[in-house]
Short mmCIF file of C-alpha atoms in Angstrom, two decimals:
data_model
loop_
_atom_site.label_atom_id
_atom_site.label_comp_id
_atom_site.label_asym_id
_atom_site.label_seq_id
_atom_site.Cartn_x
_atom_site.Cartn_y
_atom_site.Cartn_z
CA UNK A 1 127.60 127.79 89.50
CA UNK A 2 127.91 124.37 90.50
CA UNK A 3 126.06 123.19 94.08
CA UNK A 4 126.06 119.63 95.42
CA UNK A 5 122.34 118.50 96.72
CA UNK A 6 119.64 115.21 96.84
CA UNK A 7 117.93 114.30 93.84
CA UNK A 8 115.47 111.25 93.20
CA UNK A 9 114.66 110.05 89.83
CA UNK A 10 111.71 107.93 89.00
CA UNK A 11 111.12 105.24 86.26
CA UNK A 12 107.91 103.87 87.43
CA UNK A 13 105.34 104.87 90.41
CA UNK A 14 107.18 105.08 93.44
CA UNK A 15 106.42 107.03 96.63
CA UNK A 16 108.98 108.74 99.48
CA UNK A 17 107.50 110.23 102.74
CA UNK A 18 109.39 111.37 105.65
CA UNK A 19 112.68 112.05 104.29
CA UNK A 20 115.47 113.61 106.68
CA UNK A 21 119.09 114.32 106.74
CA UNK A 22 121.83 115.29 109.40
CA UNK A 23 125.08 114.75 110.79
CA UNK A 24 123.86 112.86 114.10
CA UNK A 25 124.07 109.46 114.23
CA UNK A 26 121.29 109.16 116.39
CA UNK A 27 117.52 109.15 115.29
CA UNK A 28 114.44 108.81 117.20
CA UNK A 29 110.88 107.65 115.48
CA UNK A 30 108.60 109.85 114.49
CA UNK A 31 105.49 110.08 113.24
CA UNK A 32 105.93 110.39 109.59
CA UNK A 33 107.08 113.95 108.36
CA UNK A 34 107.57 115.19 111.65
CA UNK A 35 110.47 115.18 113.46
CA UNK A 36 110.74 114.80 117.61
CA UNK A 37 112.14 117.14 119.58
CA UNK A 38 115.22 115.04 119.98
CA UNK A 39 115.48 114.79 116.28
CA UNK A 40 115.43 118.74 116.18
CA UNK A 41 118.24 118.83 118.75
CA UNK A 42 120.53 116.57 117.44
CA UNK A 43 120.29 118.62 114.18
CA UNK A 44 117.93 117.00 111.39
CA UNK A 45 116.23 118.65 109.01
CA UNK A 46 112.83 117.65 107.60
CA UNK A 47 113.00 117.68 103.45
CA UNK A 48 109.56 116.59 102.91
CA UNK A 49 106.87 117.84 105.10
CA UNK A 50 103.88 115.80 103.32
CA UNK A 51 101.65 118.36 102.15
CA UNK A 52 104.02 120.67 99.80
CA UNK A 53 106.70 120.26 96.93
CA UNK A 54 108.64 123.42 99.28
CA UNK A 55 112.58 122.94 98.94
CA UNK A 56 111.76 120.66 95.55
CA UNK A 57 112.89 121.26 92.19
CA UNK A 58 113.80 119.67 88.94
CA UNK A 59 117.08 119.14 88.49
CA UNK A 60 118.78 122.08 86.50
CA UNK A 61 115.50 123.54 87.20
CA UNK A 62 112.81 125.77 89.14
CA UNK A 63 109.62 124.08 89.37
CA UNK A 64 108.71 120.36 90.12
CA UNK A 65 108.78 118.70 86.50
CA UNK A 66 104.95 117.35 85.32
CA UNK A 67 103.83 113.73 86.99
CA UNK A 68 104.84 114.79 90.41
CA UNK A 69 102.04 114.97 93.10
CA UNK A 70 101.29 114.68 96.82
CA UNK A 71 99.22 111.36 98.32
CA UNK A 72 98.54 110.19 101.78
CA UNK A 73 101.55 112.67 103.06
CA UNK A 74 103.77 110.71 100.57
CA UNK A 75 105.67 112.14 97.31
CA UNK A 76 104.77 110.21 94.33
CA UNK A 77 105.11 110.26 90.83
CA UNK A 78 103.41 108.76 87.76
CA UNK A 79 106.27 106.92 86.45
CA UNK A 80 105.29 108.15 82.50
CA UNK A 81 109.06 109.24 82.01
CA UNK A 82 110.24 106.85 79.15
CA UNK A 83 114.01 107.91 79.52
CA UNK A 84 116.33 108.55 81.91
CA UNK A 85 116.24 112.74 81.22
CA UNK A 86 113.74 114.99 82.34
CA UNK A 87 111.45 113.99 85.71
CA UNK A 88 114.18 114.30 88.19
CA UNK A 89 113.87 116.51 91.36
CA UNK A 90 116.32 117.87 93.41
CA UNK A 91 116.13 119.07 96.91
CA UNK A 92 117.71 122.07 96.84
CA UNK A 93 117.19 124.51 99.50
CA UNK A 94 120.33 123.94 100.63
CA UNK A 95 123.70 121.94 99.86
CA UNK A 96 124.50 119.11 101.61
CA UNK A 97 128.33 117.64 102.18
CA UNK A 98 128.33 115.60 105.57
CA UNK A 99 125.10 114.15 106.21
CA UNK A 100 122.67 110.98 107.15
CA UNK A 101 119.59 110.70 105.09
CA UNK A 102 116.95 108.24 105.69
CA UNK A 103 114.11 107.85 103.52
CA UNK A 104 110.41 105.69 103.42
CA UNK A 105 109.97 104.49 100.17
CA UNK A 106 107.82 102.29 98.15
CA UNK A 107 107.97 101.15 94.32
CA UNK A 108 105.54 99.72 91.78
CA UNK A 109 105.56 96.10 90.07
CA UNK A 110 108.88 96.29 87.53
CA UNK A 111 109.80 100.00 88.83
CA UNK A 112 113.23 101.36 88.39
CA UNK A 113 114.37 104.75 90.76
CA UNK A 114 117.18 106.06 92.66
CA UNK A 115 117.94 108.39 95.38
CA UNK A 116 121.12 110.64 93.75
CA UNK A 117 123.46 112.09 96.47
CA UNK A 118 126.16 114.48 96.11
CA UNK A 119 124.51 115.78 92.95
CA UNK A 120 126.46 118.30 90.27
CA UNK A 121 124.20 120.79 89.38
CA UNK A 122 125.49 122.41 85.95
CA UNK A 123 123.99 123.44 82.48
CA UNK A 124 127.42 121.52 81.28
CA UNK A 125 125.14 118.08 82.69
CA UNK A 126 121.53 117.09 81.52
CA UNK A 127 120.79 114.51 84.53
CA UNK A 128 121.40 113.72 87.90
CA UNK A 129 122.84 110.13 86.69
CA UNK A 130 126.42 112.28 85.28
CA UNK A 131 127.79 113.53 88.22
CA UNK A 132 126.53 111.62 91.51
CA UNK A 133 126.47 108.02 93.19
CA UNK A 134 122.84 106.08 93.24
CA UNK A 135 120.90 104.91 96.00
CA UNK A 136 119.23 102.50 93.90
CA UNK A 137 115.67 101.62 94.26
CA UNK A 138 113.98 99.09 91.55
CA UNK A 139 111.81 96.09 92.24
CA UNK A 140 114.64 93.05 92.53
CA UNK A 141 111.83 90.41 91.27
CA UNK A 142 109.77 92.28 88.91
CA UNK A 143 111.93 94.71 87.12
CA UNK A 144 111.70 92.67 82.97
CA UNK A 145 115.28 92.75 82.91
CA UNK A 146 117.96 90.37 84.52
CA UNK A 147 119.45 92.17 86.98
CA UNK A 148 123.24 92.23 88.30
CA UNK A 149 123.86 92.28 92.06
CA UNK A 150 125.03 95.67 91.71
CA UNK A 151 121.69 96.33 90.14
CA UNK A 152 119.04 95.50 92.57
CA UNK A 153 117.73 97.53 95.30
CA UNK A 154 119.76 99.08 98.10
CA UNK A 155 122.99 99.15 96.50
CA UNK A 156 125.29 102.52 95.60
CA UNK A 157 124.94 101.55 91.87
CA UNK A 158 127.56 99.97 90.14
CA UNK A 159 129.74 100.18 93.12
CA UNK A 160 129.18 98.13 95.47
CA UNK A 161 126.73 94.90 95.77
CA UNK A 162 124.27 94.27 98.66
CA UNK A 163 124.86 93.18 102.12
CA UNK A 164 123.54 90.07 103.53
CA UNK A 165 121.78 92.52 106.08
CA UNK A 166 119.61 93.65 102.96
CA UNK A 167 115.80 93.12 103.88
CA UNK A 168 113.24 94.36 101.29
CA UNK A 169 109.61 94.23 101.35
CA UNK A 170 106.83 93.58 98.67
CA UNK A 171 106.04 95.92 96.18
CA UNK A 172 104.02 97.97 97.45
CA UNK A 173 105.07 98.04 100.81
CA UNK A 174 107.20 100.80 102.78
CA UNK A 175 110.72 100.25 102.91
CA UNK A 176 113.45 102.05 104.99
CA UNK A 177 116.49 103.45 103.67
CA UNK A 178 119.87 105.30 105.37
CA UNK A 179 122.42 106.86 103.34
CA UNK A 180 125.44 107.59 105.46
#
């Protein structure tokens, strides 16, 4: 069976909190994983409540893969995954075709992660990376390597390079991301 869904993978310590998705393109603040009334009306859907991994998976899996755990209201990882297999998660409590996604994230010194979107879910593929586009999230400054422009934070990877709009803060520091 193959379902389309959200998947983050994670390189280094990063953390997420108050992620949501809909087809509005309106969106009141809220308090972080919560959503306002007029959030619930105009259709969004909280993914991440801050207290439990509910709706999370690994990709091709059941359970949240080892390194994952809950601080502050915020999703975080360890970062000890050395490749590019094995420590994704998927949201998959339902599929997701039309939507708006905005996410709170923050990375480590020289981290490399990704919000996946429109992700392939098959035993035929081994990670998230083979069948979807890439939010990308990495530390522009830090990360060891040179990076490209359609490397560096905030781009769909290796499809498009950043706006002049882009505004990233420290490591460290929250960020705030919309996938459209």
């Amino acid at each position: 069976m193959i379902n389309k869904f959200f998947s983050f993978k994670w390189f280094a310590p990063v953390a997420v909190m108050a992620i949501v998705g809909c087809n509005n393109q309106s969106k009141q603040a809220a308090a972080d994983n919560t959503l306002s009334d007029a959030e619930v009306k105009d259709g969004w859907k909280l993914l991440f409540d801050g207290k439990t991994t509910t709706g999370w998976r690994a990709y091709n899996g059941k359970t949240i893969p080892a390194g994952w755990s809950i601080e502050d209201g915020a999703l975080k990882t360890s970062g000890t995954a050395h490749d590019a297999i094995g420590g994704d998660i998927v949201y998959g409590e339902e599929p997701y075709e039309n939507f708006e996604l905005t996410a709170d994230w923050k990375i480590s010194k020289g981290g490399n992660s990704g919000i996946f979107y429109h992700i392939v879910e098959d035993t035929q593929y081994h990670a998230p990376y083979e069948t979807a586009p890439e939010y990308q999230v990495i530390d522009d400054i830090g990360f060891p390597e040179k990076l490209e422009d359609w490397q560096k934070a905030g781009v769909d990877y290796a499809m498009y390079t950043p706006t002049a709009e882009k505004v990233l803060k420290p490591v460290g520091e929250w960020n705030h991301s919309r996938i459209v």
